[in-house]
Structure formats: structure tokens, C-alpha cells
Coordinates of C-alpha atoms in Angstrom, one line a residue:
M1 CA 5.4 46.6 -44.4
K2 CA 8.8 46.7 -45.2
K3 CA 10.8 43.3 -45.2
S4 CA 13.1 45.1 -42.5
S5 CA 10.5 46.2 -39.9
L6 CA 9.1 42.4 -40.2
R7 CA 12.2 40.9 -39.6
S8 CA 12.8 43.1 -36.4
A9 CA 8.9 41.8 -35.2
L10 CA 9.7 38.4 -35.9
S11 CA 13.1 38.8 -33.9
A12 CA 11.3 40.6 -31.0
T13 CA 8.7 37.9 -31.1
A14 CA 11.5 34.9 -30.9
I15 CA 13.7 36.5 -28.2
A16 CA 10.3 36.7 -26.3
G17 CA 9.6 33.6 -26.8
G18 CA 13.3 32.2 -25.5
T19 CA 13.0 34.2 -22.4
A20 CA 9.6 32.4 -21.3
A21 CA 10.9 29.2 -21.9
L22 CA 14.2 30.5 -19.8
M23 CA 11.5 31.5 -17.3
M24 CA 9.7 28.2 -17.2
A25 CA 13.1 26.4 -17.2
G26 CA 14.3 28.4 -14.0
L27 CA 11.0 27.9 -12.5
A28 CA 11.3 24.3 -12.5
G29 CA 14.5 24.1 -11.1
A30 CA 13.8 26.7 -8.6
S31 CA 11.3 24.6 -7.0
A32 CA 13.9 21.3 -7.4
H33 CA 16.2 22.4 -4.5
V34 CA 15.9 22.6 -0.7
S35 CA 16.2 26.3 0.0
I36 CA 16.0 29.4 2.2
N37 CA 13.5 32.2 2.2
P38 CA 14.8 34.9 2.3
D39 CA 17.6 35.3 0.6
K40 CA 19.1 38.1 1.7
T41 CA 19.1 39.4 5.5
T42 CA 20.6 42.2 7.1
A43 CA 23.7 42.0 9.5
N44 CA 23.5 41.5 13.4
S45 CA 20.1 41.1 13.2
Y46 CA 17.4 38.5 14.2
S47 CA 15.8 36.8 11.5
L48 CA 13.2 33.7 10.5
L49 CA 15.1 31.5 8.1
T50 CA 12.3 29.4 6.2
F51 CA 13.7 25.9 4.6
G52 CA 11.3 24.9 2.2
V53 CA 11.2 21.2 1.8
P54 CA 10.1 20.9 -2.0
H55 CA 10.4 16.7 -2.9
G56 CA 11.7 13.5 -1.8
C57 CA 14.2 11.4 -3.3
D58 CA 12.8 10.8 -6.4
T59 CA 9.8 8.8 -5.3
S60 CA 10.1 8.1 -2.1
G61 CA 8.8 10.5 0.7
T62 CA 11.3 12.6 2.9
T63 CA 11.8 11.2 6.4
K64 CA 14.5 13.7 7.9
L65 CA 15.8 16.6 7.7
T66 CA 19.3 17.7 9.2
I67 CA 20.2 20.9 8.8
N68 CA 23.8 21.9 9.7
L69 CA 24.2 25.7 11.0
P70 CA 27.7 27.2 9.2
E71 CA 30.2 28.1 12.4
D72 CA 29.6 32.2 12.5
L73 CA 26.2 31.1 14.2
M74 CA 26.3 29.8 17.8
D75 CA 22.6 28.9 18.1
A76 CA 18.9 28.7 16.4
T77 CA 15.5 28.1 17.8
P78 CA 13.4 25.8 15.8
T79 CA 9.4 26.7 15.1
V80 CA 7.5 23.6 15.9
N81 CA 5.6 22.2 12.9
P82 CA 3.2 19.6 13.7
N83 CA 4.1 17.2 11.1
W84 CA 7.8 17.0 12.6
T85 CA 9.8 16.5 15.9
V86 CA 12.6 18.4 16.3
E87 CA 15.7 18.3 18.0
K88 CA 18.9 20.6 18.5
V89 CA 22.4 18.8 18.5
T90 CA 25.1 20.9 20.6
Q91 CA 29.1 20.8 20.1
T92 CA 31.4 21.2 22.3
L93 CA 33.8 24.3 21.3
P94 CA 37.6 23.6 21.2
E95 CA 38.2 26.9 23.3
P96 CA 35.6 29.5 25.3
K97 CA 33.8 32.1 22.6
K98 CA 33.5 35.6 23.6
L99 CA 30.4 36.9 22.6
A100 CA 29.6 40.5 21.9
D101 CA 28.0 41.4 24.9
G102 CA 31.0 39.9 26.6
T103 CA 29.9 36.8 28.0
S104 CA 31.7 33.2 27.0
I105 CA 30.1 30.0 26.0
T106 CA 31.6 26.8 25.3
K107 CA 29.0 25.3 23.3
R108 CA 27.2 25.8 20.2
T109 CA 24.2 24.5 18.3
S110 CA 25.7 22.8 15.6
Q111 CA 22.5 21.1 14.0
I112 CA 18.7 21.4 13.9
V113 CA 17.4 17.8 13.1
Y114 CA 13.4 17.8 11.7
T115 CA 12.2 14.0 11.9
A116 CA 8.9 13.7 10.1
K117 CA 6.3 12.3 12.1
A118 CA 4.8 10.5 9.0
P119 CA 6.9 10.3 5.7
L120 CA 6.3 13.7 3.4
D121 CA 5.0 12.4 0.2
P122 CA 7.3 13.3 -2.3
H123 CA 4.5 15.1 -4.6
L124 CA 3.7 17.6 -1.4
R125 CA 6.0 20.2 0.2
D126 CA 6.9 21.6 3.5
A127 CA 8.4 24.7 5.2
L128 CA 10.5 24.5 8.6
V129 CA 11.5 27.9 10.1
L130 CA 14.6 28.5 12.3
S131 CA 15.2 32.1 14.3
V132 CA 18.7 33.0 14.1
K133 CA 20.8 36.0 15.3
L134 CA 22.7 36.6 12.3
P135 CA 26.4 37.9 12.5
D136 CA 27.6 41.5 12.1
T137 CA 29.5 40.5 9.0
A138 CA 27.7 42.3 5.8
G139 CA 28.5 40.5 2.3
K140 CA 29.0 37.1 3.5
T141 CA 27.2 34.5 2.6
L142 CA 26.3 31.7 5.1
Y143 CA 25.9 28.0 4.0
F144 CA 23.5 25.7 5.9
P145 CA 24.3 22.3 4.4
T146 CA 21.4 20.1 4.6
L147 CA 21.0 16.3 4.7
Q148 CA 17.4 15.0 3.3
N149 CA 16.8 11.7 4.5
C150 CA 14.3 9.9 2.4
E151 CA 12.0 6.0 2.8
Q152 CA 14.7 5.0 0.4
G153 CA 17.8 7.1 -0.6
Q154 CA 19.3 10.6 0.2
T155 CA 20.1 13.6 -0.9
N156 CA 23.0 15.7 0.3
W157 CA 22.5 19.1 -0.2
A158 CA 25.8 20.4 0.8
E159 CA 28.0 21.6 -2.5
I160 CA 29.3 25.0 -2.3
P161 CA 30.5 27.0 -4.9
K162 CA 33.9 27.7 -5.8
D163 CA 35.1 31.4 -5.8
G164 CA 33.2 32.8 -9.4
Q165 CA 31.1 29.8 -9.6
D166 CA 27.5 29.9 -10.5
P167 CA 25.5 28.4 -7.7
H168 CA 22.7 27.4 -10.3
T169 CA 25.6 24.6 -12.0
L170 CA 25.4 22.7 -8.4
K171 CA 23.6 19.4 -8.7
A172 CA 22.9 19.5 -5.0
P173 CA 23.7 23.2 -3.6
A174 CA 24.1 23.8 0.4
P175 CA 20.9 26.5 1.4
S176 CA 22.2 30.0 1.9
V177 CA 21.8 33.3 3.2
A178 CA 23.9 36.5 2.0
V179 CA 24.3 38.3 5.0
T180 CA 23.5 42.1 3.9
A181 CA 24.0 46.0 4.9
A182 CA 21.6 47.3 7.2
N183 CA 18.2 48.8 6.2
A184 CA 16.2 48.0 9.0
T185 CA 12.8 49.3 7.8
A186 CA 13.5 47.9 4.2
D187 CA 14.6 44.3 5.0
S188 CA 11.9 43.8 7.8
G189 CA 9.0 44.3 5.0
H190 CA 10.9 41.7 2.9
L191 CA 11.3 39.7 5.4
A192 CA 7.6 39.9 6.6
A193 CA 6.2 39.3 2.7
A194 CA 8.8 36.4 2.2
I195 CA 7.8 34.5 5.4
S196 CA 4.3 35.4 4.3
T197 CA 4.6 34.0 1.0
E198 CA 6.4 30.6 2.0
Q199 CA 3.8 29.9 4.7
A200 CA 0.9 30.4 1.7
A201 CA 2.6 27.5 -0.2
S202 CA 3.7 25.5 2.8
V203 CA 1.0 22.4 1.7
T204 CA 1.8 22.1 -2.1
D205 CA 3.4 23.5 -4.7
D206 CA 0.5 24.6 -6.5
G207 CA 0.6 28.1 -5.0
S208 CA 4.4 29.1 -5.7
Q209 CA 3.7 27.7 -9.3
A210 CA 0.5 29.6 -9.7
R211 CA 2.4 32.6 -8.7
S212 CA 5.3 31.8 -10.9
W213 CA 2.8 31.6 -14.2
A214 CA 1.1 34.5 -13.4
G215 CA 4.1 36.6 -13.5
L216 CA 5.2 34.6 -16.8
I217 CA 1.5 35.5 -18.4
A218 CA 1.8 38.9 -17.1
G219 CA 5.3 39.1 -18.9
V220 CA 4.1 37.4 -22.1
A221 CA 1.0 39.7 -22.3
G222 CA 3.1 42.7 -21.9
L223 CA 5.5 41.7 -24.5
G224 CA 2.4 40.9 -27.2
L225 CA 0.9 44.2 -26.2
G226 CA 4.3 45.8 -27.4
A227 CA 4.0 44.4 -30.4
A228 CA 0.7 45.4 -31.0
A229 CA 1.8 49.0 -30.7
F230 CA 4.6 48.3 -32.9
F231 CA 2.5 47.3 -35.6
R232 CA 0.0 50.2 -34.9
R233 CA 2.9 53.1 -35.3
R234 CA 3.9 51.4 -38.8
S235 CA 0.7 51.6 -39.9
A236 CA 0.3 55.0 -39.0
K237 CA 3.2 56.1 -40.7
A238 CA 2.5 54.3 -43.7
S239 CA -1.0 56.2 -44.0
V240 CA 1.0 59.4 -43.8
S241 CA 3.7 58.7 -46.2
Q242 CA 0.6 57.5 -48.6

């Protein structure tokens, strides 16, 4: 084999290894934040937003989660979770707000507060679901600053990226939802799949990590097959030239 071909093969292997390392780092980072699934939803539609609680505050169990609703939302209906009690906190509006159906309201739901019946083990995770009517504002990102209280300490997931800033650089980013233009059939299918995935992984992180590792292994295996094919082609060309 020519040296140039060997260098190309080694370079491809190095790139694949680097990509795998970045993927693993991304998996670890993604599992560390309070997040929302799905992260994209259709404007002017009802949606279920699943908040994943991945861990406590260091080694301390989670006792309460206070979810602040963006001003664009007037209400949210929390789903009952047997491990938590839940309450809705209302806010009086500075002036009446007229809704799309012609009615007016003077109060809105500003917070949803989930309180754990027993502290959530920091090595386990849970999922809390809200039903909301999204505003007709395609292209806008809605932020849900969330305060996580633990037996000792707290984490305020409330950082909002500035224009042009990568949200992954934030230490405690606020959970967010990107409101998208309507493709009702596709979005409803995506929503059902996302909710099913979140519920399946609601007890521990093992389910989501297993899926993530399976995807990673499949990707690396594909790269290996590509490299094997590369060497076979080189061998065949060498035989022909002889």
C-alpha cells in the first residue's frame, strides 16, 4: 500500500475516533440539564411538554421543581405524577388580556410547582409533563426558567442565551421550546415518539444512555465497515496493476 493511502486511512480513523469522543461528551452534557421534550412544537397547537429531571444538586436529592411559564402562555395543565404533589400559581395581569376567541382574562398561570413526596435520589431521574396551548408565533423560542430545590442546595436553570450565543456554553440553561411552523401530521408523530421515549426512560438514566450508546456503537461500526471497504478496493487495484 502506498504511504499516501496509509496516511488517508489513518486520518479517517483519527477523525472517527475524535467524532466518537465528541459524541460521548455530548451525551454526558445532554443528560446533565433539566430539559424539555419535544424541543420543537407547532405554533398555535396543543402540546405536551415533558420536563426531564436528570439528577439532584451534586449528591443531594431533588425536593421541588418550580417551572416558570413564559409570558406568551396563559395557562398549563400539569399531568399527575404519583411521586409528586403539584400546584398552579396564578398572577394578576396589569390589564385584561384579550384572547383569540374574543374572551378576556385578568389572571394567568405563572408557575407550576412540583413537590416531591420523598426526595428524588440524585442517581435517578423522573419526568414531569405539562399540557400547554402554544402561541401562534412560529420562529420564536419559549424559555421556561426552572428552579430545582434539593435537600441541600439548589440549581436555578434560568440562563437565557444572548443573540448569537451557543446555549450549550451556558452552565445552567433554561429549558426551552422552539415554536415551529405547522406541519401537523409530522409534528404529531414526532411528539408521540418523543413522549414515548421520555416515559420509557422516566425511572433511571439507563434507558436513554443505552439508546445513546447503541447509536454511537452503530455509527462506529459503520465507519469500520467503510474502512474495510477502502482497503479491499486498494488491494483490488494493486492486483490489477500487477
